[in-house]
Amino acid sequence: MPIAGEAAYREGLDRLLASLDAIPTDGRIRLAKKTSNLFRARAATDTPGLDVSGLAAVIAIDPDARTADVGGMCTYEDLVAATLPFGLAPTVVPQLKTITLGGAVTGMGIESSSFRAGLPHEAVRSMDILTGGGQIVTATPDGPHSDLYFGFPNSYGSLGYATRLTIDLEPVGRSVEMRHVRFHALDELLAAMREIVDSRAYLGETVDYLDGVVFSRTESYLTLGRKSDEQGPLSDYTGMHVYYRSLQHADGVTRDRLTTHDYLWRWDTDWFWCSRAFGAQNPRVRRWWPKHLLRSSFYWKLVALDRRFDIGDRLAARKGEPPGERVVQDIEVRIDRTVEFLDWFLTEIPIEPLWLCPLRLREPLASGADPARPWPLYPLEPHETYVNVGFWSAVPEQPGQIEGRANRLIEAKVSELGGHKSLYSEAFYPRAEFDALYGGTVSAELKSRYDPTGRLLGLYDKTVRRQ
Ligand SMILES: Cc1cc2nc3c(=O)[nH]c(=O)nc-3n(C[C@H](O)[C@H](O)[C@H](O)COP(=O)(O)OP(=O)(O)OC[C@H]3O[C@@H](n4cnc5c(N)ncnc54)[C@H](O)[C@@H]3O)c2cc1C
């Protein structure tokens, strides 16, 4: 991935501003972007979108300061390709290659480094943002737009679009040594997770990366990764072998090793496990499946086709089965409520496997942050460990059920346990509950400053009303 430089970024910005000028001054502002990792459907529109095609590159990398200066629409795939030759990587690399830096900062992201490095937005030093009011402002933790800096995460483009971000990078090794630890009971897994988060080690060996998979109440795993430059055999899960299957074993600990590149993208090849819905894990199909199409962005295209032609529901109807309700969500609860959530989930919602990823806000907090509520639109408490639980599948609809029955049950359970859910997928919260969960009046206050005429859709309209 070539590094584009300042002049290319300026050109991209000019194109963006020209496309903004082409939108009537009372017209809605939206992105015209090729890829997306949003799961909720968006309303169709005839209004031209913002041309962000020139904002997708890495602008500069400073290996001494360990920072990257990046266009807002740059994908992590391109960003990582530019940083790895320097032995550096973003502090948190979301698992899907086409997630963009701007998307992960405004829409939240997480990965196995989050128990020590927090979330992608915490690595941001400064952001240039095109606001709903049509200005480009620079938001930093202690500058004149610090309110926008802290309010931007979880705003999903309702306040403005990040055109350029400067982020921290961290050193990585050439490979990642992995240990897959088998558990037969969920409370034992959570106890081990808590210990690792606190000590950053397991059985005397450093842990740099930590995530987990639950296959059932009695079969679950933690994967512990360690940055390494040691030589040795490397595995490859981009061909016939499937990464998540490599975790499974009867007892104890197994070891494996991937290049850092392959470790960072280990979940993209089979979209965690979701590629099985398309037959891509069936050896007879996989043998013929072009290797370059084993990637999440291709499965997105298949999902779009399924939605357009209702393929899944039609196939189910042929077999006499009910249509499915999509349950594609990531939620977060405190670590001490996680067993309770998992127990409830495994009883009520017939979906497996589940992905687990612990997270804590980075310490120390950014200067200028409110110590009680540093990121007001997605309130997580400092010094507290949370666990993200991801589940991405469908459950059979029940005759005459309310729209989103299973999704609503999950929302209620997560709220009861004091947690939150990510807003990239369907949400059903009543307005008052939504406001209480996601920042109260902060969103409206920021909107009146940065989008006074309401040219950008509001957060509730986007995420719950799906406008
Ligand atoms: C099935 C699924 C699995 C997921 N798994 C993971 C995961 O494993 N790890 C993880 O970290 N995240 C995951 N996500 C969440 C994902 O990180 C967020 O949805 C993120 O916002 C997607 O970024 P994107 O670049 O694809 O943005 P898009 O999908 O294009 O847009 C997302 C939202 O962000 C806004 N937006 C996009 N770019 C910008 C910008 N530059 N400035 C301001 N607003 C912008 C858009 O208007 C939109 O509202 C998952 C999402 C889905 C649907």
mmCIF file of C-alpha atoms and ligand atoms in Angstrom, residues 31 33 35-40 42 72-73 94-96 98-100 102-104 106-110 152 156-157 160-162 271-272 300 328 330 355 392 424 462, ligand 1:
data_model
loop_
_atom_site.group_PDB
_atom_site.id
_atom_site.type_symbol
_atom_site.label_atom_id
_atom_site.label_comp_id
_atom_site.label_asym_id
_atom_site.label_seq_id
_atom_site.Cartn_x
_atom_site.Cartn_y
_atom_site.Cartn_z
ATOM 1 C CA LEU A 31 -21.810 9.327 2.362
ATOM 2 C CA LYS A 33 -19.125 4.930 -0.070
ATOM 3 C CA THR A 35 -18.185 -0.719 1.230
ATOM 4 C CA SER A 36 -20.021 -0.857 4.529
ATOM 5 C CA ASN A 37 -20.100 -2.996 7.652
ATOM 6 C CA LEU A 38 -23.465 -1.727 8.783
ATOM 7 C CA PHE A 39 -26.007 -4.465 9.222
ATOM 8 C CA ARG A 40 -29.186 -2.477 9.586
ATOM 9 C CA ARG A 42 -30.666 2.025 5.234
ATOM 10 C CA GLY A 72 -11.032 8.906 7.137
ATOM 11 C CA MET A 73 -12.167 6.268 4.642
ATOM 12 C CA PRO A 94 -10.971 -4.509 14.002
ATOM 13 C CA GLN A 95 -11.299 -7.974 12.487
ATOM 14 C CA LEU A 96 -12.918 -7.171 9.152
ATOM 15 C CA THR A 98 -12.990 -3.273 4.918
ATOM 16 C CA ILE A 99 -13.807 -1.524 8.197
ATOM 17 C CA THR A 100 -12.429 1.988 7.808
ATOM 18 C CA GLY A 102 -13.406 6.678 10.390
ATOM 19 C CA GLY A 103 -16.082 3.947 10.612
ATOM 20 C CA ALA A 104 -14.402 2.245 13.566
ATOM 21 C CA THR A 106 -17.464 6.793 14.891
ATOM 22 C CA GLY A 107 -19.097 3.334 15.046
ATOM 23 C CA MET A 108 -16.886 1.652 17.649
ATOM 24 C CA GLY A 109 -14.537 -1.248 17.049
ATOM 25 C CA ILE A 110 -12.889 -3.847 19.211
ATOM 26 C CA PHE A 152 -17.634 11.606 18.127
ATOM 27 C CA TYR A 156 -22.268 7.154 13.498
ATOM 28 C CA GLY A 157 -21.852 10.145 11.251
ATOM 29 C CA GLY A 160 -19.909 14.938 10.880
ATOM 30 C CA TYR A 161 -17.506 12.803 8.907
ATOM 31 C CA ALA A 162 -13.846 12.297 9.834
ATOM 32 C CA TRP A 271 -16.097 -13.853 8.702
ATOM 33 C CA PHE A 272 -15.551 -15.471 12.097
ATOM 34 C CA TRP A 300 -21.297 -9.062 2.371
ATOM 35 C CA VAL A 328 -26.565 -9.871 14.416
ATOM 36 C CA ASP A 330 -22.397 -7.189 19.700
ATOM 37 C CA TRP A 355 -17.320 -14.506 20.362
ATOM 38 C CA TRP A 392 -24.214 -13.132 14.169
ATOM 39 C CA TYR A 424 -24.299 -1.086 13.823
ATOM 40 C CA LYS A 462 -30.222 6.453 11.993
HETATM 41 C C1 LIG B 1 -21.609 -8.389 11.060
HETATM 42 C C2 LIG B 1 -20.763 -7.347 11.693
HETATM 43 C C3 LIG B 1 -19.662 -7.731 12.413
HETATM 44 C C4 LIG B 1 -18.871 -6.775 12.995
HETATM 45 N N1 LIG B 1 -17.805 -7.202 13.628
HETATM 46 C C5 LIG B 1 -16.977 -6.319 14.143
HETATM 47 C C6 LIG B 1 -15.813 -6.765 14.753
HETATM 48 O O1 LIG B 1 -15.567 -7.944 14.803
HETATM 49 N N2 LIG B 1 -14.974 -5.869 15.274
HETATM 50 C C7 LIG B 1 -15.249 -4.561 15.203
HETATM 51 O O2 LIG B 1 -14.438 -3.791 15.655
HETATM 52 N N3 LIG B 1 -16.371 -4.088 14.657
HETATM 53 C C8 LIG B 1 -17.232 -4.942 14.121
HETATM 54 N N4 LIG B 1 -18.357 -4.496 13.538
HETATM 55 C C9 LIG B 1 -18.744 -3.086 13.682
HETATM 56 C C10 LIG B 1 -18.043 -2.147 12.756
HETATM 57 O O3 LIG B 1 -16.766 -1.828 13.269
HETATM 58 C C11 LIG B 1 -18.846 -0.840 12.685
HETATM 59 O O4 LIG B 1 -20.103 -1.129 12.100
HETATM 60 C C12 LIG B 1 -18.122 0.243 11.892
HETATM 61 O O5 LIG B 1 -18.838 1.456 12.025
HETATM 62 C C13 LIG B 1 -18.033 -0.146 10.449
HETATM 63 O O6 LIG B 1 -17.190 0.757 9.792
HETATM 64 P P1 LIG B 1 -17.226 0.998 8.219
HETATM 65 O O7 LIG B 1 -15.973 1.694 7.928
HETATM 66 O O8 LIG B 1 -17.489 -0.248 7.477
HETATM 67 O O9 LIG B 1 -18.381 2.046 8.101
HETATM 68 P P2 LIG B 1 -19.777 1.997 7.369
HETATM 69 O O10 LIG B 1 -20.416 0.668 7.594
HETATM 70 O O11 LIG B 1 -19.641 2.478 5.998
HETATM 71 O O12 LIG B 1 -20.514 3.109 8.200
HETATM 72 C C14 LIG B 1 -20.840 2.921 9.564
HETATM 73 C C15 LIG B 1 -21.398 4.201 10.119
HETATM 74 O O13 LIG B 1 -20.324 5.094 10.317
HETATM 75 C C16 LIG B 1 -20.510 6.287 9.578
HETATM 76 N N5 LIG B 1 -19.191 6.596 9.037
HETATM 77 C C17 LIG B 1 -18.456 5.897 8.144
HETATM 78 N N6 LIG B 1 -17.294 6.519 7.906
HETATM 79 C C18 LIG B 1 -17.288 7.629 8.686
HETATM 80 C C19 LIG B 1 -16.353 8.673 8.903
HETATM 81 N N7 LIG B 1 -15.190 8.737 8.266
HETATM 82 N N8 LIG B 1 -16.681 9.644 9.786
HETATM 83 C C20 LIG B 1 -17.861 9.618 10.454
HETATM 84 N N9 LIG B 1 -18.779 8.667 10.268
HETATM 85 C C21 LIG B 1 -18.494 7.683 9.401
HETATM 86 C C22 LIG B 1 -21.534 5.985 8.519
HETATM 87 O O14 LIG B 1 -22.301 7.132 8.219
HETATM 88 C C23 LIG B 1 -22.388 4.934 9.215
HETATM 89 O O15 LIG B 1 -23.381 5.511 10.021
HETATM 90 C C24 LIG B 1 -19.187 -5.403 12.919
HETATM 91 C C25 LIG B 1 -20.297 -5.007 12.184
HETATM 92 C C26 LIG B 1 -21.067 -5.978 11.586
HETATM 93 C C27 LIG B 1 -22.241 -5.556 10.804
#
